[in-house]
Amino acid sequence: MRKHINNHILARPFHASLGIFSRSEILEHSLPQSTSLHLRASQAVKSSKMHLSPLAKVVFAGLLGAGSSTALFSCNSDQHAFPPMKGMFVVHYTSIRDSHYKGQPWVRVCKPNADASGWIDVPALSTPCSNDPATILSTGQTGLHHNLGVTNGEGCDGHPGHGLNGASIAYNNQVAVLEGSNGRCGKRDKGVSCRFTLD
């Protein structure tokens, strides 16, 4: 048994020095670090026969998600349609094709800070496709003065090439039509940003 183990250990560097790698090794060395980490964690879970403790399960779950997470839209970094202005706010709508939050289309409310020198990000809010005809987001969720209504329309269509027909955002008698924008929305950029008056 010892001789077999020693031979295996010695053979490994020689095997690698010849440039002969297994399929998993080739994938691991050719992928970005985060994806490589994801691959190694996935292989470890699949090949392991032992029972994992609750803490180990949490760690493995984090590793498996590390290579697949996508940064959500940020008001200061990604919102280019409108500058911050006092008394105004922006809602950024993202269809299920552009990205998704909890597997659904979602919105980010961008509120100007005290001196309108930048934006305050309201936490992302999903607008589930099952909500028909619209998702009503409360003042407690958005931090706004009135409820916000979001209709997904084609924003729930996952097929490429579709637009945003039927999608709209409504706030205190102000309505932004996302396909065509009716003057309230900017160009499509990781979704669509539309501006509203706070009161």
mmCIF file with all atom_site columns, C-alpha atoms in Angstrom:
data_model
loop_
_atom_site.group_PDB
_atom_site.id
_atom_site.type_symbol
_atom_site.label_atom_id
_atom_site.label_alt_id
_atom_site.label_comp_id
_atom_site.label_asym_id
_atom_site.label_entity_id
_atom_site.label_seq_id
_atom_site.pdbx_PDB_ins_code
_atom_site.Cartn_x
_atom_site.Cartn_y
_atom_site.Cartn_z
_atom_site.occupancy
_atom_site.B_iso_or_equiv
_atom_site.pdbx_formal_charge
_atom_site.auth_seq_id
_atom_site.auth_comp_id
_atom_site.auth_asym_id
_atom_site.auth_atom_id
_atom_site.pdbx_PDB_model_num
ATOM 1   C CA . MET A 1 1   ? 0.000   0.000  0.000   1.00 0.00 ? 1   MET A CA 1
ATOM 2   C CA . ARG A 1 2   ? 2.767   2.498  0.949   1.00 0.00 ? 2   ARG A CA 1
ATOM 3   C CA . LYS A 1 3   ? 4.654   1.737  -2.261  1.00 0.00 ? 3   LYS A CA 1
ATOM 4   C CA . HIS A 1 4   ? 1.511   2.320  -4.300  1.00 0.00 ? 4   HIS A CA 1
ATOM 5   C CA . ILE A 1 5   ? 0.893   5.701  -2.612  1.00 0.00 ? 5   ILE A CA 1
ATOM 6   C CA . ASN A 1 6   ? 4.510   6.827  -3.115  1.00 0.00 ? 6   ASN A CA 1
ATOM 7   C CA . ASN A 1 7   ? 4.406   5.852  -6.780  1.00 0.00 ? 7   ASN A CA 1
ATOM 8   C CA . HIS A 1 8   ? 1.197   7.817  -7.227  1.00 0.00 ? 8   HIS A CA 1
ATOM 9   C CA . ILE A 1 9   ? 2.698   10.917 -5.604  1.00 0.00 ? 9   ILE A CA 1
ATOM 10  C CA . LEU A 1 10  ? 5.878   10.670 -7.704  1.00 0.00 ? 10  LEU A CA 1
ATOM 11  C CA . ALA A 1 11  ? 3.977   10.037 -10.889 1.00 0.00 ? 11  ALA A CA 1
ATOM 12  C CA . ARG A 1 12  ? 1.804   13.120 -10.546 1.00 0.00 ? 12  ARG A CA 1
ATOM 13  C CA . PRO A 1 13  ? 4.500   15.798 -11.198 1.00 0.00 ? 13  PRO A CA 1
ATOM 14  C CA . PHE A 1 14  ? 5.919   13.756 -14.075 1.00 0.00 ? 14  PHE A CA 1
ATOM 15  C CA . HIS A 1 15  ? 2.468   13.443 -15.532 1.00 0.00 ? 15  HIS A CA 1
ATOM 16  C CA . ALA A 1 16  ? 1.945   17.205 -15.257 1.00 0.00 ? 16  ALA A CA 1
ATOM 17  C CA . SER A 1 17  ? 5.427   17.984 -16.637 1.00 0.00 ? 17  SER A CA 1
ATOM 18  C CA . LEU A 1 18  ? 4.496   16.279 -19.872 1.00 0.00 ? 18  LEU A CA 1
ATOM 19  C CA . GLY A 1 19  ? 1.654   18.741 -20.281 1.00 0.00 ? 19  GLY A CA 1
ATOM 20  C CA . ILE A 1 20  ? -0.939  15.997 -19.934 1.00 0.00 ? 20  ILE A CA 1
ATOM 21  C CA . PHE A 1 21  ? -3.834  17.132 -17.803 1.00 0.00 ? 21  PHE A CA 1
ATOM 22  C CA . SER A 1 22  ? -7.223  15.734 -17.058 1.00 0.00 ? 22  SER A CA 1
ATOM 23  C CA . ARG A 1 23  ? -10.294 17.468 -18.448 1.00 0.00 ? 23  ARG A CA 1
ATOM 24  C CA . SER A 1 24  ? -11.104 19.001 -15.055 1.00 0.00 ? 24  SER A CA 1
ATOM 25  C CA . GLU A 1 25  ? -7.520  20.301 -14.689 1.00 0.00 ? 25  GLU A CA 1
ATOM 26  C CA . ILE A 1 26  ? -7.635  21.924 -18.135 1.00 0.00 ? 26  ILE A CA 1
ATOM 27  C CA . LEU A 1 27  ? -10.928 23.599 -17.286 1.00 0.00 ? 27  LEU A CA 1
ATOM 28  C CA . GLU A 1 28  ? -9.661  24.768 -13.927 1.00 0.00 ? 28  GLU A CA 1
ATOM 29  C CA . HIS A 1 29  ? -6.494  26.382 -15.294 1.00 0.00 ? 29  HIS A CA 1
ATOM 30  C CA . SER A 1 30  ? -8.217  28.005 -18.265 1.00 0.00 ? 30  SER A CA 1
ATOM 31  C CA . LEU A 1 31  ? -11.054 29.656 -16.353 1.00 0.00 ? 31  LEU A CA 1
ATOM 32  C CA . PRO A 1 32  ? -11.134 32.868 -14.278 1.00 0.00 ? 32  PRO A CA 1
ATOM 33  C CA . GLN A 1 33  ? -10.228 32.483 -10.634 1.00 0.00 ? 33  GLN A CA 1
ATOM 34  C CA . SER A 1 34  ? -13.829 32.798 -9.382  1.00 0.00 ? 34  SER A CA 1
ATOM 35  C CA . THR A 1 35  ? -15.053 30.177 -11.880 1.00 0.00 ? 35  THR A CA 1
ATOM 36  C CA . SER A 1 36  ? -12.104 27.896 -11.040 1.00 0.00 ? 36  SER A CA 1
ATOM 37  C CA . LEU A 1 37  ? -13.016 28.179 -7.365  1.00 0.00 ? 37  LEU A CA 1
ATOM 38  C CA . HIS A 1 38  ? -16.605 27.308 -8.222  1.00 0.00 ? 38  HIS A CA 1
ATOM 39  C CA . LEU A 1 39  ? -15.445 24.271 -10.228 1.00 0.00 ? 39  LEU A CA 1
ATOM 40  C CA . ARG A 1 40  ? -13.208 22.949 -7.450  1.00 0.00 ? 40  ARG A CA 1
ATOM 41  C CA . ALA A 1 41  ? -15.953 23.362 -4.850  1.00 0.00 ? 41  ALA A CA 1
ATOM 42  C CA . SER A 1 42  ? -18.490 21.642 -7.084  1.00 0.00 ? 42  SER A CA 1
ATOM 43  C CA . GLN A 1 43  ? -16.154 18.704 -7.719  1.00 0.00 ? 43  GLN A CA 1
ATOM 44  C CA . ALA A 1 44  ? -15.401 18.407 -4.014  1.00 0.00 ? 44  ALA A CA 1
ATOM 45  C CA . VAL A 1 45  ? -19.086 18.197 -3.143  1.00 0.00 ? 45  VAL A CA 1
ATOM 46  C CA . LYS A 1 46  ? -19.828 15.657 -5.883  1.00 0.00 ? 46  LYS A CA 1
ATOM 47  C CA . SER A 1 47  ? -16.886 13.368 -5.023  1.00 0.00 ? 47  SER A CA 1
ATOM 48  C CA . SER A 1 48  ? -17.254 13.568 -1.223  1.00 0.00 ? 48  SER A CA 1
ATOM 49  C CA . LYS A 1 49  ? -19.035 10.714 0.527   1.00 0.00 ? 49  LYS A CA 1
ATOM 50  C CA . MET A 1 50  ? -18.798 12.217 3.995   1.00 0.00 ? 50  MET A CA 1
ATOM 51  C CA . HIS A 1 51  ? -21.542 14.007 5.868   1.00 0.00 ? 51  HIS A CA 1
ATOM 52  C CA . LEU A 1 52  ? -21.008 17.800 5.992   1.00 0.00 ? 52  LEU A CA 1
ATOM 53  C CA . SER A 1 53  ? -21.598 19.839 9.111   1.00 0.00 ? 53  SER A CA 1
ATOM 54  C CA . PRO A 1 54  ? -24.034 22.787 8.869   1.00 0.00 ? 54  PRO A CA 1
ATOM 55  C CA . LEU A 1 55  ? -21.084 25.210 8.815   1.00 0.00 ? 55  LEU A CA 1
ATOM 56  C CA . ALA A 1 56  ? -19.368 23.277 6.006   1.00 0.00 ? 56  ALA A CA 1
ATOM 57  C CA . LYS A 1 57  ? -22.583 23.325 3.989   1.00 0.00 ? 57  LYS A CA 1
ATOM 58  C CA . VAL A 1 58  ? -22.759 27.116 4.315   1.00 0.00 ? 58  VAL A CA 1
ATOM 59  C CA . VAL A 1 59  ? -19.133 27.446 3.194   1.00 0.00 ? 59  VAL A CA 1
ATOM 60  C CA . PHE A 1 60  ? -19.663 25.180 0.186   1.00 0.00 ? 60  PHE A CA 1
ATOM 61  C CA . ALA A 1 61  ? -22.842 27.045 -0.772  1.00 0.00 ? 61  ALA A CA 1
ATOM 62  C CA . GLY A 1 62  ? -20.888 30.300 -0.758  1.00 0.00 ? 62  GLY A CA 1
ATOM 63  C CA . LEU A 1 63  ? -18.158 28.817 -2.930  1.00 0.00 ? 63  LEU A CA 1
ATOM 64  C CA . LEU A 1 64  ? -20.644 27.431 -5.417  1.00 0.00 ? 64  LEU A CA 1
ATOM 65  C CA . GLY A 1 65  ? -22.357 30.819 -5.713  1.00 0.00 ? 65  GLY A CA 1
ATOM 66  C CA . ALA A 1 66  ? -19.131 32.802 -5.994  1.00 0.00 ? 66  ALA A CA 1
ATOM 67  C CA . GLY A 1 67  ? -18.670 32.236 -9.705  1.00 0.00 ? 67  GLY A CA 1
ATOM 68  C CA . SER A 1 68  ? -22.296 32.807 -10.700 1.00 0.00 ? 68  SER A CA 1
ATOM 69  C CA . SER A 1 69  ? -23.297 35.951 -8.823  1.00 0.00 ? 69  SER A CA 1
ATOM 70  C CA . THR A 1 70  ? -23.954 39.076 -10.846 1.00 0.00 ? 70  THR A CA 1
ATOM 71  C CA . ALA A 1 71  ? -23.608 42.560 -9.434  1.00 0.00 ? 71  ALA A CA 1
ATOM 72  C CA . LEU A 1 72  ? -26.916 44.402 -9.390  1.00 0.00 ? 72  LEU A CA 1
ATOM 73  C CA . PHE A 1 73  ? -27.418 47.845 -10.923 1.00 0.00 ? 73  PHE A CA 1
ATOM 74  C CA . SER A 1 74  ? -25.994 50.640 -8.749  1.00 0.00 ? 74  SER A CA 1
ATOM 75  C CA . CYS A 1 75  ? -27.382 54.177 -8.963  1.00 0.00 ? 75  CYS A CA 1
ATOM 76  C CA . ASN A 1 76  ? -24.041 55.975 -8.649  1.00 0.00 ? 76  ASN A CA 1
ATOM 77  C CA . SER A 1 77  ? -22.052 53.619 -10.875 1.00 0.00 ? 77  SER A CA 1
ATOM 78  C CA . ASP A 1 78  ? -24.589 52.626 -13.524 1.00 0.00 ? 78  ASP A CA 1
ATOM 79  C CA . GLN A 1 79  ? -27.338 55.250 -13.730 1.00 0.00 ? 79  GLN A CA 1
ATOM 80  C CA . HIS A 1 80  ? -26.336 57.580 -16.577 1.00 0.00 ? 80  HIS A CA 1
ATOM 81  C CA . ALA A 1 81  ? -29.705 58.769 -17.875 1.00 0.00 ? 81  ALA A CA 1
ATOM 82  C CA . PHE A 1 82  ? -30.354 61.543 -15.341 1.00 0.00 ? 82  PHE A CA 1
ATOM 83  C CA . PRO A 1 83  ? -28.246 63.588 -12.894 1.00 0.00 ? 83  PRO A CA 1
ATOM 84  C CA . PRO A 1 84  ? -29.397 63.744 -9.265  1.00 0.00 ? 84  PRO A CA 1
ATOM 85  C CA . MET A 1 85  ? -31.775 66.649 -8.610  1.00 0.00 ? 85  MET A CA 1
ATOM 86  C CA . LYS A 1 86  ? -33.625 67.748 -5.484  1.00 0.00 ? 86  LYS A CA 1
ATOM 87  C CA . GLY A 1 87  ? -37.318 66.907 -5.585  1.00 0.00 ? 87  GLY A CA 1
ATOM 88  C CA . MET A 1 88  ? -36.781 64.237 -8.275  1.00 0.00 ? 88  MET A CA 1
ATOM 89  C CA . PHE A 1 89  ? -35.999 60.530 -8.157  1.00 0.00 ? 89  PHE A CA 1
ATOM 90  C CA . VAL A 1 90  ? -35.245 57.785 -10.680 1.00 0.00 ? 90  VAL A CA 1
ATOM 91  C CA . VAL A 1 91  ? -36.552 54.246 -10.941 1.00 0.00 ? 91  VAL A CA 1
ATOM 92  C CA . HIS A 1 92  ? -34.397 51.779 -12.834 1.00 0.00 ? 92  HIS A CA 1
ATOM 93  C CA . TYR A 1 93  ? -36.350 48.823 -14.232 1.00 0.00 ? 93  TYR A CA 1
ATOM 94  C CA . THR A 1 94  ? -34.536 45.633 -15.216 1.00 0.00 ? 94  THR A CA 1
ATOM 95  C CA . SER A 1 95  ? -36.313 42.978 -17.266 1.00 0.00 ? 95  SER A CA 1
ATOM 96  C CA . ILE A 1 96  ? -35.766 39.288 -16.679 1.00 0.00 ? 96  ILE A CA 1
ATOM 97  C CA . ARG A 1 97  ? -33.601 39.227 -19.839 1.00 0.00 ? 97  ARG A CA 1
ATOM 98  C CA . ASP A 1 98  ? -31.154 41.914 -18.674 1.00 0.00 ? 98  ASP A CA 1
ATOM 99  C CA . SER A 1 99  ? -30.577 40.374 -15.243 1.00 0.00 ? 99  SER A CA 1
ATOM 100 C CA . HIS A 1 100 ? -32.814 39.192 -12.467 1.00 0.00 ? 100 HIS A CA 1
ATOM 101 C CA . TYR A 1 101 ? -33.305 39.472 -8.726  1.00 0.00 ? 101 TYR A CA 1
ATOM 102 C CA . LYS A 1 102 ? -34.666 36.388 -6.988  1.00 0.00 ? 102 LYS A CA 1
ATOM 103 C CA . GLY A 1 103 ? -35.460 35.040 -10.451 1.00 0.00 ? 103 GLY A CA 1
ATOM 104 C CA . GLN A 1 104 ? -37.772 37.965 -11.282 1.00 0.00 ? 104 GLN A CA 1
ATOM 105 C CA . PRO A 1 105 ? -37.665 41.386 -12.973 1.00 0.00 ? 105 PRO A CA 1
ATOM 106 C CA . TRP A 1 106 ? -36.801 44.088 -10.479 1.00 0.00 ? 106 TRP A CA 1
ATOM 107 C CA . VAL A 1 107 ? -36.462 47.804 -9.836  1.00 0.00 ? 107 VAL A CA 1
ATOM 108 C CA . ARG A 1 108 ? -33.970 50.018 -8.047  1.00 0.00 ? 108 ARG A CA 1
ATOM 109 C CA . VAL A 1 109 ? -35.151 53.387 -6.737  1.00 0.00 ? 109 VAL A CA 1
ATOM 110 C CA . CYS A 1 110 ? -32.428 56.056 -6.892  1.00 0.00 ? 110 CYS A CA 1
ATOM 111 C CA . LYS A 1 111 ? -32.991 58.953 -4.484  1.00 0.00 ? 111 LYS A CA 1
ATOM 112 C CA . PRO A 1 112 ? -30.763 62.061 -4.480  1.00 0.00 ? 112 PRO A CA 1
ATOM 113 C CA . ASN A 1 113 ? -28.719 62.598 -1.334  1.00 0.00 ? 113 ASN A CA 1
ATOM 114 C CA . ALA A 1 114 ? -29.119 65.717 0.830   1.00 0.00 ? 114 ALA A CA 1
ATOM 115 C CA . ASP A 1 115 ? -27.140 68.066 -1.447  1.00 0.00 ? 115 ASP A CA 1
ATOM 116 C CA . ALA A 1 116 ? -27.985 66.252 -4.692  1.00 0.00 ? 116 ALA A CA 1
ATOM 117 C CA . SER A 1 117 ? -24.320 65.419 -5.248  1.00 0.00 ? 117 SER A CA 1
ATOM 118 C CA . GLY A 1 118 ? -25.023 61.718 -5.679  1.00 0.00 ? 118 GLY A CA 1
ATOM 119 C CA . TRP A 1 119 ? -27.558 58.956 -5.329  1.00 0.00 ? 119 TRP A CA 1
ATOM 120 C CA . ILE A 1 120 ? -28.858 56.851 -2.465  1.00 0.00 ? 120 ILE A CA 1
ATOM 121 C CA . ASP A 1 121 ? -29.625 53.261 -3.492  1.00 0.00 ? 121 ASP A CA 1
ATOM 122 C CA . VAL A 1 122 ? -32.898 51.879 -2.189  1.00 0.00 ? 122 VAL A CA 1
ATOM 123 C CA . PRO A 1 123 ? -32.584 48.094 -1.789  1.00 0.00 ? 123 PRO A CA 1
ATOM 124 C CA . ALA A 1 124 ? -33.525 46.128 -4.909  1.00 0.00 ? 124 ALA A CA 1
ATOM 125 C CA . LEU A 1 125 ? -37.203 45.220 -5.140  1.00 0.00 ? 125 LEU A CA 1
ATOM 126 C CA . SER A 1 126 ? -38.512 42.349 -7.244  1.00 0.00 ? 126 SER A CA 1
ATOM 127 C CA . THR A 1 127 ? -41.602 42.780 -9.438  1.00 0.00 ? 127 THR A CA 1
ATOM 128 C CA . PRO A 1 128 ? -42.793 39.172 -9.786  1.00 0.00 ? 128 PRO A CA 1
ATOM 129 C CA . CYS A 1 129 ? -44.219 38.083 -13.121 1.00 0.00 ? 129 CYS A CA 1
ATOM 130 C CA . SER A 1 130 ? -47.054 36.375 -11.238 1.00 0.00 ? 130 SER A CA 1
ATOM 131 C CA . ASN A 1 131 ? -48.352 39.761 -10.056 1.00 0.00 ? 131 ASN A CA 1
ATOM 132 C CA . ASP A 1 132 ? -51.061 40.698 -12.541 1.00 0.00 ? 132 ASP A CA 1
ATOM 133 C CA . PRO A 1 133 ? -51.561 43.327 -13.684 1.00 0.00 ? 133 PRO A CA 1
ATOM 134 C CA . ALA A 1 134 ? -48.956 45.147 -11.579 1.00 0.00 ? 134 ALA A CA 1
ATOM 135 C CA . THR A 1 135 ? -46.721 45.035 -8.518  1.00 0.00 ? 135 THR A CA 1
ATOM 136 C CA . ILE A 1 136 ? -47.541 47.740 -6.001  1.00 0.00 ? 136 ILE A CA 1
ATOM 137 C CA . LEU A 1 137 ? -44.525 48.764 -3.931  1.00 0.00 ? 137 LEU A CA 1
ATOM 138 C CA . SER A 1 138 ? -45.383 50.547 -0.711  1.00 0.00 ? 138 SER A CA 1
ATOM 139 C CA . THR A 1 139 ? -43.825 53.693 0.722   1.00 0.00 ? 139 THR A CA 1
ATOM 140 C CA . GLY A 1 140 ? -42.246 51.498 3.390   1.00 0.00 ? 140 GLY A CA 1
ATOM 141 C CA . GLN A 1 141 ? -40.436 49.517 0.705   1.00 0.00 ? 141 GLN A CA 1
ATOM 142 C CA . THR A 1 142 ? -39.291 52.445 -1.446  1.00 0.00 ? 142 THR A CA 1
ATOM 143 C CA . GLY A 1 143 ? -38.929 55.338 1.009   1.00 0.00 ? 143 GLY A CA 1
ATOM 144 C CA . LEU A 1 144 ? -40.997 57.494 -1.359  1.00 0.00 ? 144 LEU A CA 1
ATOM 145 C CA . HIS A 1 145 ? -44.065 59.587 -0.519  1.00 0.00 ? 145 HIS A CA 1
ATOM 146 C CA . HIS A 1 146 ? -46.529 57.511 -2.558  1.00 0.00 ? 146 HIS A CA 1
ATOM 147 C CA . ASN A 1 147 ? -46.909 53.911 -3.690  1.00 0.00 ? 147 ASN A CA 1
ATOM 148 C CA . LEU A 1 148 ? -45.078 52.849 -6.851  1.00 0.00 ? 148 LEU A CA 1
ATOM 149 C CA . GLY A 1 149 ? -46.831 50.633 -9.409  1.00 0.00 ? 149 GLY A CA 1
ATOM 150 C CA . VAL A 1 150 ? -44.768 48.510 -11.835 1.00 0.00 ? 150 VAL A CA 1
ATOM 151 C CA . THR A 1 151 ? -46.248 46.615 -14.790 1.00 0.00 ? 151 THR A CA 1
ATOM 152 C CA . ASN A 1 152 ? -43.807 44.158 -16.367 1.00 0.00 ? 152 ASN A CA 1
ATOM 153 C CA . GLY A 1 153 ? -45.329 43.629 -19.808 1.00 0.00 ? 153 GLY A CA 1
ATOM 154 C CA . GLU A 1 154 ? -42.672 42.032 -22.022 1.00 0.00 ? 154 GLU A CA 1
ATOM 155 C CA . GLY A 1 155 ? -40.180 42.477 -19.186 1.00 0.00 ? 155 GLY A CA 1
ATOM 156 C CA . CYS A 1 156 ? -41.196 38.958 -18.163 1.00 0.00 ? 156 CYS A CA 1
ATOM 157 C CA . ASP A 1 157 ? -40.391 37.528 -21.603 1.00 0.00 ? 157 ASP A CA 1
ATOM 158 C CA . GLY A 1 158 ? -37.074 35.724 -21.440 1.00 0.00 ? 158 GLY A CA 1
ATOM 159 C CA . HIS A 1 159 ? -36.649 35.368 -25.201 1.00 0.00 ? 159 HIS A CA 1
ATOM 160 C CA . PRO A 1 160 ? -33.946 37.578 -26.770 1.00 0.00 ? 160 PRO A CA 1
ATOM 161 C CA . GLY A 1 161 ? -35.031 40.272 -29.180 1.00 0.00 ? 161 GLY A CA 1
ATOM 162 C CA . HIS A 1 162 ? -38.184 41.234 -27.326 1.00 0.00 ? 162 HIS A CA 1
ATOM 163 C CA . GLY A 1 163 ? -38.734 44.797 -26.169 1.00 0.00 ? 163 GLY A CA 1
ATOM 164 C CA . LEU A 1 164 ? -40.656 46.216 -23.225 1.00 0.00 ? 164 LEU A CA 1
ATOM 165 C CA . ASN A 1 165 ? -44.117 46.544 -24.751 1.00 0.00 ? 165 ASN A CA 1
ATOM 166 C CA . GLY A 1 166 ? -46.750 46.815 -22.070 1.00 0.00 ? 166 GLY A CA 1
ATOM 167 C CA . ALA A 1 167 ? -44.217 47.699 -19.344 1.00 0.00 ? 167 ALA A CA 1
ATOM 168 C CA . SER A 1 168 ? -44.777 50.865 -17.321 1.00 0.00 ? 168 SER A CA 1
ATOM 169 C CA . ILE A 1 169 ? -44.080 52.529 -13.990 1.00 0.00 ? 169 ILE A CA 1
ATOM 170 C CA . ALA A 1 170 ? -46.694 54.689 -12.264 1.00 0.00 ? 170 ALA A CA 1
ATOM 171 C CA . TYR A 1 171 ? -46.206 57.097 -9.365  1.00 0.00 ? 171 TYR A CA 1
ATOM 172 C CA . ASN A 1 172 ? -48.657 59.693 -8.048  1.00 0.00 ? 172 ASN A CA 1
ATOM 173 C CA . ASN A 1 173 ? -50.449 60.188 -11.392 1.00 0.00 ? 173 ASN A CA 1
ATOM 174 C CA . GLN A 1 174 ? -47.155 60.155 -13.311 1.00 0.00 ? 174 GLN A CA 1
ATOM 175 C CA . VAL A 1 175 ? -46.778 57.280 -15.768 1.00 0.00 ? 175 VAL A CA 1
ATOM 176 C CA . ALA A 1 176 ? -43.609 56.238 -17.563 1.00 0.00 ? 176 ALA A CA 1
ATOM 177 C CA . VAL A 1 177 ? -44.092 53.982 -20.593 1.00 0.00 ? 177 VAL A CA 1
ATOM 178 C CA . LEU A 1 178 ? -40.899 51.943 -20.881 1.00 0.00 ? 178 LEU A CA 1
ATOM 179 C CA . GLU A 1 179 ? -41.197 51.130 -24.587 1.00 0.00 ? 179 GLU A CA 1
ATOM 180 C CA . GLY A 1 180 ? -40.928 54.558 -26.227 1.00 0.00 ? 180 GLY A CA 1
ATOM 181 C CA . SER A 1 181 ? -40.433 56.261 -22.834 1.00 0.00 ? 181 SER A CA 1
ATOM 182 C CA . ASN A 1 182 ? -42.916 59.145 -23.493 1.00 0.00 ? 182 ASN A CA 1
ATOM 183 C CA . GLY A 1 183 ? -40.148 61.501 -22.393 1.00 0.00 ? 183 GLY A CA 1
ATOM 184 C CA . ARG A 1 184 ? -39.738 60.175 -18.863 1.00 0.00 ? 184 ARG A CA 1
ATOM 185 C CA . CYS A 1 185 ? -37.123 57.490 -19.511 1.00 0.00 ? 185 CYS A CA 1
ATOM 186 C CA . GLY A 1 186 ? -33.565 57.357 -20.775 1.00 0.00 ? 186 GLY A CA 1
ATOM 187 C CA . LYS A 1 187 ? -32.055 54.973 -23.288 1.00 0.00 ? 187 LYS A CA 1
ATOM 188 C CA . ARG A 1 188 ? -31.967 51.302 -22.462 1.00 0.00 ? 188 ARG A CA 1
ATOM 189 C CA . ASP A 1 189 ? -28.771 50.643 -20.520 1.00 0.00 ? 189 ASP A CA 1
ATOM 190 C CA . LYS A 1 190 ? -28.749 47.473 -18.380 1.00 0.00 ? 190 LYS A CA 1
ATOM 191 C CA . GLY A 1 191 ? -32.468 48.149 -18.153 1.00 0.00 ? 191 GLY A CA 1
ATOM 192 C CA . VAL A 1 192 ? -34.359 51.446 -18.342 1.00 0.00 ? 192 VAL A CA 1
ATOM 193 C CA . SER A 1 193 ? -34.183 54.457 -15.984 1.00 0.00 ? 193 SER A CA 1
ATOM 194 C CA . CYS A 1 194 ? -37.218 56.746 -15.657 1.00 0.00 ? 194 CYS A CA 1
ATOM 195 C CA . ARG A 1 195 ? -37.488 60.007 -13.702 1.00 0.00 ? 195 ARG A CA 1
ATOM 196 C CA . PHE A 1 196 ? -40.356 61.211 -11.536 1.00 0.00 ? 196 PHE A CA 1
ATOM 197 C CA . THR A 1 197 ? -41.215 64.204 -9.361  1.00 0.00 ? 197 THR A CA 1
ATOM 198 C CA . LEU A 1 198 ? -41.273 63.250 -5.691  1.00 0.00 ? 198 LEU A CA 1
ATOM 199 C CA . ASP A 1 199 ? -44.560 65.075 -4.975  1.00 0.00 ? 199 ASP A CA 1
#
